[in-house]
Short mmCIF file of C-alpha atoms and ligand atoms in Angstrom, two decimals:
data_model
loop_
_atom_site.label_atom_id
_atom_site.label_comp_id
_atom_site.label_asym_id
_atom_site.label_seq_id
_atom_site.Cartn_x
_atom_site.Cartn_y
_atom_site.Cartn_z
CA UNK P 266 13.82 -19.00 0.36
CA UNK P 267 13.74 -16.21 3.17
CA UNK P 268 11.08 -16.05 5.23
CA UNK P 269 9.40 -12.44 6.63
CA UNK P 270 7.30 -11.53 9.42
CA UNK P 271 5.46 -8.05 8.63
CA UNK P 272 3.97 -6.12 11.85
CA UNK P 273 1.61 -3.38 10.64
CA UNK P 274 -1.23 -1.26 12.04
CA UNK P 275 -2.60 0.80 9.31
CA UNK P 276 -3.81 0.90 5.64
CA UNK P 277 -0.85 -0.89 5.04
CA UNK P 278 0.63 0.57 2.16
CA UNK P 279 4.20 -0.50 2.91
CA UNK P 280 3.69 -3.81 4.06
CA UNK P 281 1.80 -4.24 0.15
CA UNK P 282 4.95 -2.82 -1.84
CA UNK P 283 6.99 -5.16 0.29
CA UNK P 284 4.40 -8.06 -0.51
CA UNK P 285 4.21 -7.54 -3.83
CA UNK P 286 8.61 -6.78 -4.50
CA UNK P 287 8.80 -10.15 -3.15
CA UNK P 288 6.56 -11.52 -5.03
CA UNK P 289 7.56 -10.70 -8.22
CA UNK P 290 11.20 -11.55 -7.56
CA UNK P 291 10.72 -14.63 -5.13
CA UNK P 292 13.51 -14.25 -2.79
CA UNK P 293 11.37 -14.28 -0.02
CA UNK P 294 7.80 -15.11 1.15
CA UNK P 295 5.69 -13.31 3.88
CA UNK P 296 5.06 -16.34 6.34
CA UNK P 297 3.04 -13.96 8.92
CA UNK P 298 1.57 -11.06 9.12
CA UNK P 299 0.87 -9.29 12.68
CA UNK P 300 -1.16 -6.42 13.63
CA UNK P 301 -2.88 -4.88 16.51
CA UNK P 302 -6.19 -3.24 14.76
CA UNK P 303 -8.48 -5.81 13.97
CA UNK P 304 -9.79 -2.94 11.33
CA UNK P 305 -6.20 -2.33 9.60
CA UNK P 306 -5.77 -2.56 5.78
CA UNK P 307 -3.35 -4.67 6.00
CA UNK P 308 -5.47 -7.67 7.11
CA UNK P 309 -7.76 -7.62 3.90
CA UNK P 310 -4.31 -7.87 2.16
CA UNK P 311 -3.34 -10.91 4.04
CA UNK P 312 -6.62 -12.31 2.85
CA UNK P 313 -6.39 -11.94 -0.53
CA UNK P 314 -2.94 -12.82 -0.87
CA UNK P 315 -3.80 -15.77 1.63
CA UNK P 316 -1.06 -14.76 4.49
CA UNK P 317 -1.70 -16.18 7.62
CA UNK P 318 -2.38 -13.16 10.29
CA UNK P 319 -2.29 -12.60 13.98
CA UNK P 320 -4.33 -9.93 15.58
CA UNK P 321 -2.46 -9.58 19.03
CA UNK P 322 -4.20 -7.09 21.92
CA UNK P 323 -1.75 -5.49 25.05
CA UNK P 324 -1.65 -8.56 26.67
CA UNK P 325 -0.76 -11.52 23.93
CA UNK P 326 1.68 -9.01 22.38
CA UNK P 327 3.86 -10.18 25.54
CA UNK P 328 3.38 -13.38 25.52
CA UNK P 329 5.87 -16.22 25.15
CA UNK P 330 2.99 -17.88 22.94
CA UNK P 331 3.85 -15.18 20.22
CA UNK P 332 7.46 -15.91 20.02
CA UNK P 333 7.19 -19.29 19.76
CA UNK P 334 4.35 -18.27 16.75
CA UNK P 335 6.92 -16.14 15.33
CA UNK P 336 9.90 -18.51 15.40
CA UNK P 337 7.86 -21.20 13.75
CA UNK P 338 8.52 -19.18 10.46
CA UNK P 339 12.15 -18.68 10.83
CA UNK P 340 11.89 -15.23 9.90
CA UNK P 341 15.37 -13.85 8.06
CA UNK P 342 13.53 -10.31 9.42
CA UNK P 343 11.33 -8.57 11.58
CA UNK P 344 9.45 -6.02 9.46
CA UNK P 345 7.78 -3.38 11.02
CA UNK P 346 5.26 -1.71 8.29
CA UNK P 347 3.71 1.38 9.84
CA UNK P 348 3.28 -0.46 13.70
CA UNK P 349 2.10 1.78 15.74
CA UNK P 350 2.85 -0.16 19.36
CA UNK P 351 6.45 -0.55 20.92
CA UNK P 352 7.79 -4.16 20.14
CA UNK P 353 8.22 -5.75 23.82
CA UNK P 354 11.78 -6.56 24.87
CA UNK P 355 10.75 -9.96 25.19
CA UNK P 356 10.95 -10.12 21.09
CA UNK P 357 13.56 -7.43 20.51
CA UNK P 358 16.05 -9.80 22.67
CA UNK P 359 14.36 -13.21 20.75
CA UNK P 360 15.03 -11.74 17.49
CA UNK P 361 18.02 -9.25 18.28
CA UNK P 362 19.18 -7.41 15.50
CA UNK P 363 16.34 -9.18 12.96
CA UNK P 364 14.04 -6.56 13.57
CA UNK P 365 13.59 -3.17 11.09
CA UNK P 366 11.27 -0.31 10.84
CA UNK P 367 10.37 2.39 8.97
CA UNK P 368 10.03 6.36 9.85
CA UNK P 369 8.62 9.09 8.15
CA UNK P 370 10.88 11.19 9.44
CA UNK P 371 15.01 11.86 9.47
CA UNK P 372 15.54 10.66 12.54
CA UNK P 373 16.93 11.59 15.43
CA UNK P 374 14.88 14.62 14.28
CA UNK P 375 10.88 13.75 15.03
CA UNK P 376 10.72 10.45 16.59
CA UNK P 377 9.83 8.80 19.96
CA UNK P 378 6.83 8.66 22.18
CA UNK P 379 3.84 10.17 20.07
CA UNK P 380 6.14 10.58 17.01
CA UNK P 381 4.03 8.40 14.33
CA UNK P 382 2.15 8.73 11.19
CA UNK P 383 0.40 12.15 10.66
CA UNK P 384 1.58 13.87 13.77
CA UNK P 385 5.39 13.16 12.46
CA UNK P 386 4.43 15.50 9.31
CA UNK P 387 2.14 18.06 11.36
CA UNK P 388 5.53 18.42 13.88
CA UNK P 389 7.51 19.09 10.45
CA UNK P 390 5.55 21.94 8.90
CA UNK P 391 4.50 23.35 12.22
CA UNK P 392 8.48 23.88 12.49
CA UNK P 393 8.77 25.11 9.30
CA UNK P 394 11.08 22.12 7.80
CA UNK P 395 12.77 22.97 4.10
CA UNK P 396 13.80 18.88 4.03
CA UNK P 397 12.20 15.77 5.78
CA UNK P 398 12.21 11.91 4.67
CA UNK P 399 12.48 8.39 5.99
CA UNK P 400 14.91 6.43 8.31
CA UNK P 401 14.99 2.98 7.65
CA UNK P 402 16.88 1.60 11.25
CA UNK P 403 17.36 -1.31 13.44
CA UNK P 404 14.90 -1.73 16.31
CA UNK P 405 16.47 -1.70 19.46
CA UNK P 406 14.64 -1.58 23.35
CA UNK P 407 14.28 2.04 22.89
CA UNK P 408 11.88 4.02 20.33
CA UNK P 409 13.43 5.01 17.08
CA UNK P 410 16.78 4.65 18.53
CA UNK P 411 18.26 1.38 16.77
CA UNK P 412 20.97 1.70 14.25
CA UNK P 413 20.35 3.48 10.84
CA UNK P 414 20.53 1.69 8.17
CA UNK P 415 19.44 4.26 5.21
CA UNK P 416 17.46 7.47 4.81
CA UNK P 417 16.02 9.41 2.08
CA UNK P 418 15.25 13.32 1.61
CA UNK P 419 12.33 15.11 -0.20
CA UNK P 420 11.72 18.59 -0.19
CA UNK P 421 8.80 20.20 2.03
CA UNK P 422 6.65 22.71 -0.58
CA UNK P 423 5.41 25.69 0.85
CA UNK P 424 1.53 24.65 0.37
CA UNK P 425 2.16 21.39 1.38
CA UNK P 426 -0.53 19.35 4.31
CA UNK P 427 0.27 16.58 6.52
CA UNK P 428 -1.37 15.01 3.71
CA UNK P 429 0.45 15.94 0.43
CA UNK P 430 3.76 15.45 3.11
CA UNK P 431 2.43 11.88 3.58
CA UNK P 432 1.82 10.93 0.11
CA UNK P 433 5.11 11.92 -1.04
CA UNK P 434 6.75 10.44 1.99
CA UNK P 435 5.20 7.32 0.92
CA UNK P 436 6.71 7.16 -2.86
CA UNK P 437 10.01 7.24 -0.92
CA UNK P 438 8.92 4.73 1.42
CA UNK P 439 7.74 1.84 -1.03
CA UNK P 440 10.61 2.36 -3.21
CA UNK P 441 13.28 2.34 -0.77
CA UNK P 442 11.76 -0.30 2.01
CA UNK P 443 11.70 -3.22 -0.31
CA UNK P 444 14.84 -2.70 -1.63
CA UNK P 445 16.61 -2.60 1.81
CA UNK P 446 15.09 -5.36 3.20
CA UNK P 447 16.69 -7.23 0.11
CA UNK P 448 19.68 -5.67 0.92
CA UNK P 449 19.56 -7.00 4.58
CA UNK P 450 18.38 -10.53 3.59
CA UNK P 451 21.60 -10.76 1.16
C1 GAR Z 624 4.31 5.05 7.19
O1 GAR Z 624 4.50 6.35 6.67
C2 GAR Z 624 5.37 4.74 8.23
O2 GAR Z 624 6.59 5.38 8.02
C3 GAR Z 624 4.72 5.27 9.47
O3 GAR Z 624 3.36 4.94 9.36
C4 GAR Z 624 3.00 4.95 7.97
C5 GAR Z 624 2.24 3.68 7.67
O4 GAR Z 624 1.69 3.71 6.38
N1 GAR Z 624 5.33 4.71 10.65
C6 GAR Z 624 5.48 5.37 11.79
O5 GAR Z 624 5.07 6.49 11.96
C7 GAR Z 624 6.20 4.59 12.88
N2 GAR Z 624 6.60 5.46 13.95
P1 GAR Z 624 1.14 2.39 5.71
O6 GAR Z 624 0.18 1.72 6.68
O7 GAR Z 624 0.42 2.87 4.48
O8 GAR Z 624 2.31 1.52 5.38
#
């Protein structure tokens, strides 16, 4: 069975349609769960569905002690869920071409520095955007500049928030992030 390693920061909404995908079909299991917000979502869903989780700070998030960690599980991929730090390039060169993540965004358009979560949607209405969606890509040294691997589109209503942006930018997200990290696994 493949194994995953799922970084995430937030409520974790993506790492929990990517839990629960796997579940149901068994093709892989979640063998560790990493985040740097010791308040984030995602760790009462490790609990309850009994992941093991690392909480790693600036400093053990570039440590040789977390590769190792992460190696242990032979991960098939890197899944980055909604983390909001850049992955060292300590672990982008251990695990070269393993890791993905997700952005609510079509990339190149709205990404880099500052480029995450609600501020990604505020930069798209505030420009008056007809189209956004999400760019599934390859994480390389450099933010939200890996290889793409897919993207999806939704429309931008004309009464929409960051908010209503968000929520709809999510339906595309836990559809279409499970799926393609089946895809990649093979
Ligand atoms: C997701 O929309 C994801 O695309 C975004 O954070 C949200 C996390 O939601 N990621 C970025 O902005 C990365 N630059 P979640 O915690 O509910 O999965």
């Amino acid at each position: 069975m493949h194994s995953l390693i799922i970084f995430a920061s937030g409520r974790g909404s993506n790492a929990a349609a990517i839990i629960d995908h796997f579940k149901q079909n068994g093709k892989a299991a979640i063998a560790l769960i990493v985040t740097n917000n010791p308040n984030a979502g995602v760790l009462a869903i490790a609990e309850q569905q009994h992941i093991p989780f690392l909480i790693v700070d600036k400093t053990s998030i570039k440590e040789t002690l977390l590769i190792e960690q992460m190696a242990d599980c032979k991960p098939s991929l890197i899944v980055l869920a909604g983390f909001m730090w850049k992955i060292p390039g300590t672990i982008v060169a251990a695990f070269r071409n393993k890791i993905v993540n997700i952005h609510p965004a079509l990339l190149p358009a709205y990404g880099g520095k500052g480029m995450y979560g609600n501020h990604v949607h505020h930069a798209v209405l505030e420009a008056g955007e007809k189209e956004t969606g999400i760019t599934i890509h390859h994480v390389n040294e450099h933010y939200d500049e890996g290889d793409i691997i897919v993207q999806a589109r939704c429309k931008v209503q004309a009464n929409d928030t960051e908010d209503t942006l968000a929520d709809r930018i999510h339906v595309l997200e836990h559809f279409y992030y499970p799926r393609t990290v089946e895809y990649l696994i093979g």
